[in-house]
Coordinates of C-alpha atoms and ligand atoms in Angstrom, one line a residue:
M2 CA 19.7 -1.8 13.7
Q3 CA 21.2 1.4 12.5
T4 CA 19.1 4.5 11.9
V5 CA 20.3 6.9 9.2
E6 CA 18.7 10.1 8.0
T7 CA 20.8 10.9 4.9
I8 CA 21.1 9.3 1.5
S9 CA 24.9 9.2 1.6
A10 CA 24.9 7.4 5.0
L11 CA 22.3 4.9 3.7
R12 CA 24.2 4.3 0.5
A13 CA 27.4 3.6 2.5
L14 CA 25.7 0.9 4.5
V15 CA 24.1 -0.7 1.5
A16 CA 27.5 -0.6 -0.3
R17 CA 29.1 -2.5 2.6
A18 CA 26.3 -5.1 2.6
R19 CA 26.7 -5.5 -1.2
S20 CA 30.5 -5.9 -0.8
E21 CA 29.7 -8.8 1.6
Q22 CA 27.5 -10.4 -1.3
K23 CA 24.4 -9.7 0.7
K24 CA 21.0 -9.6 -1.1
V25 CA 19.3 -6.3 -0.2
A26 CA 15.5 -5.8 0.4
L27 CA 13.6 -2.5 0.9
V28 CA 10.4 -2.0 2.7
P29 CA 9.0 1.5 2.1
T30 CA 6.6 2.8 4.8
M31 CA 5.2 6.0 6.2
G32 CA 5.6 4.8 9.7
N33 CA 3.1 4.3 12.5
L34 CA 3.9 0.6 12.1
H35 CA 1.4 -2.1 12.8
D36 CA 1.5 -5.9 12.4
G37 CA 0.8 -5.5 8.6
H38 CA 4.1 -3.6 8.2
I39 CA 5.9 -6.1 10.4
A40 CA 4.7 -8.9 8.1
L41 CA 6.3 -6.9 5.2
I42 CA 9.6 -6.9 7.1
H43 CA 9.4 -10.6 7.8
C44 CA 8.6 -11.2 4.1
A45 CA 11.7 -9.1 3.2
R46 CA 13.8 -11.1 5.7
Q47 CA 12.9 -14.3 4.0
R48 CA 14.0 -13.0 0.6
A49 CA 17.2 -11.0 1.5
D50 CA 20.1 -10.9 3.9
F51 CA 20.0 -7.2 4.5
V52 CA 16.7 -5.4 5.1
V53 CA 16.2 -1.7 4.9
A54 CA 13.0 -0.1 6.0
S55 CA 12.2 3.5 5.2
I56 CA 9.9 5.8 7.2
F57 CA 8.9 8.9 5.2
V58 CA 5.5 10.6 5.3
N59 CA 5.7 11.7 1.7
P60 CA 4.0 15.1 1.3
L61 CA 3.9 14.7 -2.5
Q62 CA 1.3 11.9 -2.3
F63 CA -1.2 13.8 -0.1
G64 CA -3.9 16.1 -1.5
A65 CA -4.5 19.6 -0.2
N66 CA -7.5 18.4 1.9
E67 CA -5.9 15.2 3.1
D68 CA -4.4 14.2 6.4
L69 CA -0.7 15.0 6.0
A70 CA -0.5 17.3 9.0
N71 CA -2.4 14.8 11.2
Y72 CA -0.8 11.6 9.8
P73 CA 0.2 9.6 12.9
R74 CA 3.9 9.8 13.6
T75 CA 5.2 7.3 16.2
P76 CA 9.0 7.2 15.7
D77 CA 10.1 5.6 19.0
A78 CA 7.5 2.8 18.9
D79 CA 8.3 2.2 15.2
R80 CA 12.0 1.9 15.9
E81 CA 11.4 -0.7 18.6
K82 CA 9.2 -2.7 16.3
L83 CA 11.7 -2.7 13.5
V84 CA 14.5 -3.8 15.9
N85 CA 12.3 -6.7 17.1
A86 CA 11.4 -7.7 13.5
G87 CA 15.1 -8.0 12.6
C88 CA 15.4 -5.0 10.3
D89 CA 19.0 -4.0 9.6
V90 CA 18.7 -0.3 8.7
L91 CA 16.0 2.3 9.2
F92 CA 16.1 5.1 6.7
A93 CA 14.2 8.1 8.2
P94 CA 14.9 11.1 6.0
A95 CA 13.6 14.7 6.4
V96 CA 11.6 16.2 3.6
E97 CA 14.6 18.3 2.5
Q98 CA 16.7 15.1 2.1
I99 CA 14.2 13.7 -0.4
Y100 CA 13.1 16.9 -2.1
P101 CA 16.2 19.2 -1.8
D102 CA 15.0 21.5 -4.6
G103 CA 11.5 21.6 -3.3
M104 CA 8.5 19.6 -4.4
L105 CA 7.6 22.0 -7.3
N106 CA 11.0 21.4 -8.9
Q107 CA 10.8 17.6 -8.5
A108 CA 10.6 15.4 -11.7
I109 CA 7.4 13.5 -11.4
V110 CA 6.7 9.9 -12.5
N111 CA 3.2 9.3 -14.0
V112 CA 2.1 5.7 -14.5
P113 CA -0.9 5.8 -16.9
Q114 CA -3.9 3.5 -16.9
V115 CA -3.4 1.6 -13.6
S116 CA -3.3 4.8 -11.7
E117 CA -6.4 6.1 -13.3
G118 CA -9.9 5.5 -11.7
L119 CA -10.5 3.9 -8.3
C120 CA -8.3 5.8 -5.8
G121 CA -6.8 7.7 -8.7
S122 CA -10.1 9.5 -9.2
A123 CA -10.8 10.2 -5.6
R124 CA -7.2 11.3 -4.8
P125 CA -5.9 13.3 -7.8
G126 CA -2.1 13.3 -8.0
H127 CA -1.8 10.7 -5.2
F128 CA -0.3 8.0 -7.4
D129 CA 2.1 10.4 -9.1
G130 CA 3.4 11.4 -5.7
M131 CA 3.6 7.8 -4.5
A132 CA 5.3 6.6 -7.7
T133 CA 7.8 9.5 -7.5
V134 CA 8.9 8.8 -4.0
V135 CA 9.0 5.0 -4.6
I136 CA 11.3 5.4 -7.6
K137 CA 13.5 7.7 -5.6
L138 CA 13.7 5.2 -2.8
L139 CA 14.4 2.4 -5.3
N140 CA 17.1 4.5 -6.9
I141 CA 18.7 5.4 -3.5
V142 CA 18.8 1.8 -2.2
Q143 CA 18.9 -0.2 -5.5
P144 CA 17.5 -3.2 -3.7
D145 CA 17.1 -6.7 -5.2
V146 CA 13.6 -6.9 -3.7
A147 CA 11.1 -4.4 -2.5
V148 CA 8.0 -5.5 -0.5
F149 CA 4.6 -3.7 -0.6
G150 CA 1.4 -4.7 1.1
E151 CA -1.4 -6.1 -1.0
K152 CA -3.9 -4.1 1.0
D153 CA -3.0 -1.1 -1.2
Y154 CA -3.8 -3.1 -4.3
Q155 CA -3.8 -0.3 -6.8
Q156 CA -0.6 1.1 -5.3
L157 CA 1.1 -2.3 -5.8
A158 CA -0.2 -2.4 -9.5
V159 CA 1.2 1.1 -10.1
V160 CA 4.6 0.2 -8.7
R161 CA 4.7 -3.0 -10.7
S162 CA 3.8 -1.1 -13.9
M163 CA 6.4 1.6 -13.2
V164 CA 9.2 -0.9 -12.6
K165 CA 8.3 -2.9 -15.7
G166 CA 7.8 0.2 -17.9
L167 CA 11.0 1.9 -16.7
N168 CA 13.1 -1.3 -17.0
M169 CA 14.1 -1.4 -13.4
L170 CA 15.6 -4.5 -12.0
T171 CA 14.1 -4.7 -8.5
D172 CA 11.8 -7.6 -7.9
I173 CA 8.5 -6.2 -6.5
V174 CA 6.9 -8.5 -4.0
G175 CA 3.3 -8.2 -2.7
A176 CA 2.7 -9.4 0.9
P177 CA -0.8 -10.6 2.0
T178 CA -3.0 -8.2 4.0
I179 CA -3.0 -8.7 7.7
R180 CA -6.5 -8.4 9.4
A181 CA -7.9 -7.9 12.8
A182 CA -9.9 -10.8 14.2
D183 CA -13.1 -9.3 12.9
G184 CA -11.7 -9.0 9.4
L185 CA -10.8 -5.3 9.3
A186 CA -7.6 -4.9 7.3
L187 CA -4.8 -3.3 9.4
S188 CA -4.1 0.3 8.5
S189 CA -2.5 3.2 10.2
R190 CA -5.8 5.1 9.4
N191 CA -7.8 2.7 11.6
G192 CA -6.5 4.7 14.5
Y193 CA -8.7 7.6 13.4
L194 CA -11.9 5.6 14.0
S195 CA -14.0 6.2 17.1
E196 CA -15.1 3.1 19.0
Q197 CA -18.4 3.1 17.3
Q198 CA -16.9 3.6 13.8
R199 CA -14.4 0.8 14.5
R200 CA -17.4 -1.5 15.2
I201 CA -18.9 -0.9 11.7
A202 CA -15.7 -0.9 9.8
P203 CA -15.6 -4.8 9.3
V204 CA -18.6 -4.4 7.0
L205 CA -16.1 -3.7 4.2
Y206 CA -14.4 -7.0 4.4
A207 CA -17.7 -8.8 5.0
S208 CA -19.1 -7.3 1.8
L209 CA -15.9 -8.3 -0.2
K210 CA -16.2 -11.9 1.1
E211 CA -19.8 -12.2 0.3
M212 CA -19.3 -10.9 -3.2
A213 CA -16.2 -13.1 -3.8
A214 CA -18.1 -16.2 -2.6
S215 CA -20.9 -15.5 -5.0
I216 CA -18.5 -15.0 -8.0
R217 CA -16.8 -18.2 -7.1
E218 CA -20.1 -20.0 -7.1
L219 CA -21.8 -18.5 -10.1
H220 CA -18.6 -17.7 -12.2
R221 CA -20.2 -14.3 -13.0
V222 CA -21.0 -11.1 -11.2
D223 CA -24.5 -11.0 -9.7
E224 CA -25.3 -7.3 -10.2
S225 CA -28.2 -7.3 -7.7
L226 CA -25.9 -8.8 -5.0
L227 CA -23.3 -6.1 -5.8
Q228 CA -26.0 -3.5 -5.3
A229 CA -27.1 -5.2 -2.1
C230 CA -23.6 -5.2 -0.7
R231 CA -23.2 -1.5 -1.5
Q232 CA -26.5 -0.8 0.2
R233 CA -25.5 -2.9 3.3
M234 CA -22.4 -0.7 3.7
I235 CA -24.5 2.5 3.3
D236 CA -27.0 1.2 5.8
A237 CA -24.2 0.5 8.3
G238 CA -23.3 4.2 8.1
V239 CA -20.4 3.9 5.5
N240 CA -20.0 6.4 2.7
V241 CA -19.0 4.1 -0.2
D242 CA -16.5 5.7 -2.6
Y243 CA -16.3 2.6 -4.9
F244 CA -17.1 -1.1 -4.7
E245 CA -15.9 -2.6 -7.9
I246 CA -14.8 -5.7 -9.7
R247 CA -11.7 -5.4 -11.9
N248 CA -9.2 -7.5 -13.8
A249 CA -6.6 -8.5 -11.1
Q250 CA -3.6 -7.8 -13.3
D251 CA -4.2 -4.4 -14.9
L252 CA -7.3 -3.2 -13.0
A253 CA -9.2 -2.8 -16.3
P254 CA -13.0 -3.3 -16.0
A255 CA -13.6 -7.1 -15.5
R256 CA -14.7 -8.7 -18.8
E257 CA -17.1 -11.6 -19.1
G258 CA -15.1 -14.9 -18.6
A259 CA -12.1 -13.2 -17.0
A260 CA -10.4 -15.7 -14.7
H261 CA -8.5 -13.6 -12.3
L262 CA -10.5 -10.8 -10.7
V263 CA -10.1 -8.4 -7.8
L264 CA -12.9 -6.8 -5.8
L265 CA -11.9 -3.4 -4.5
V266 CA -13.6 -1.2 -2.0
A267 CA -12.9 2.4 -0.7
A268 CA -15.2 4.0 1.8
R269 CA -15.3 6.8 4.3
I270 CA -16.5 6.2 7.8
G271 CA -16.8 9.7 9.2
T272 CA -13.8 11.5 7.8
T273 CA -11.6 8.3 7.7
R274 CA -11.1 6.8 4.3
L275 CA -10.4 3.1 4.3
I276 CA -9.6 0.7 1.4
D277 CA -9.6 -3.1 1.1
N278 CA -9.7 -5.7 -1.6
L279 CA -10.0 -9.4 -2.2
T280 CA -8.8 -11.4 -5.3
V281 CA -10.9 -14.1 -6.9
D282 CA -9.1 -16.7 -9.0
L283 CA -11.5 -18.7 -11.1
R284 CA -8.9 -20.9 -12.8
Ligands
LIG28 O1 2.0 2.5 1.3 C1 2.7 3.5 1.8 O2 2.9 3.6 3.1 C2 3.2 4.6 0.9 O3 2.4 4.9 -0.1 C3 4.6 4.3 0.4 C4 4.6 3.0 -0.5 C5 5.6 4.1 1.5 C6 5.2 5.5 -0.4 O4 5.2 6.6 0.3

């Protein structure tokens, strides 16, 4: 695996792969790689001959009071994991490479509707910053396929909407969430949890599963169970930001009779904000 830090070096490698008729995949990440990221690389490998992973902790998608400075950075371990996963190129640019004119002078991509509400309310500007760096990475690599984790469900919906709305050609693929044995979705932010907080964290997935089972059985949302699930998380010591049921495609509020739903949760345990989701297909 080659590691490159500049856009020009990366473009040269991708151009060579293209001249060999290789299909190119991109897996954008912020590093601190875990098995969830490695599953994205495997997914990309299945769909392409040349896999580029990027590691860039994007300052533009962090709010002023968020964890940018403390975001875990583990470059050596990440490199080794990518080599073992069969990644071809690691693109690890510095901030100046991505924002040479500074972030204030950067053209920003705003994706309306899907980026509003849910995490969009709790993290103002987050999805603009995320969409902006993703479009830059897609324009730099021009991959046939780009793979994103379904754990960040709203992020994936924003990327899909951006790619469709801006007539981009990359095929956006969502890869299933990887979970710990007790159900907790793998996330770089799990590392912030104390032992005791880690023990309560699986209540998020347990609540999603219970609610999903009820919707499957009743074909409707049992509001009192929804409230009971929220209460169970609160009782466990979790600060629930949202626990909601939306239309799986566009994240609009779920309408009566809708067949494809997604349950989404975001919650803080101490200062750590975790998200998770579960789709329910009633067709
Ligand atoms: O999901 C992430 O790690 C980031 O939001 C992404 C897609 C790499 C953009 O910075």
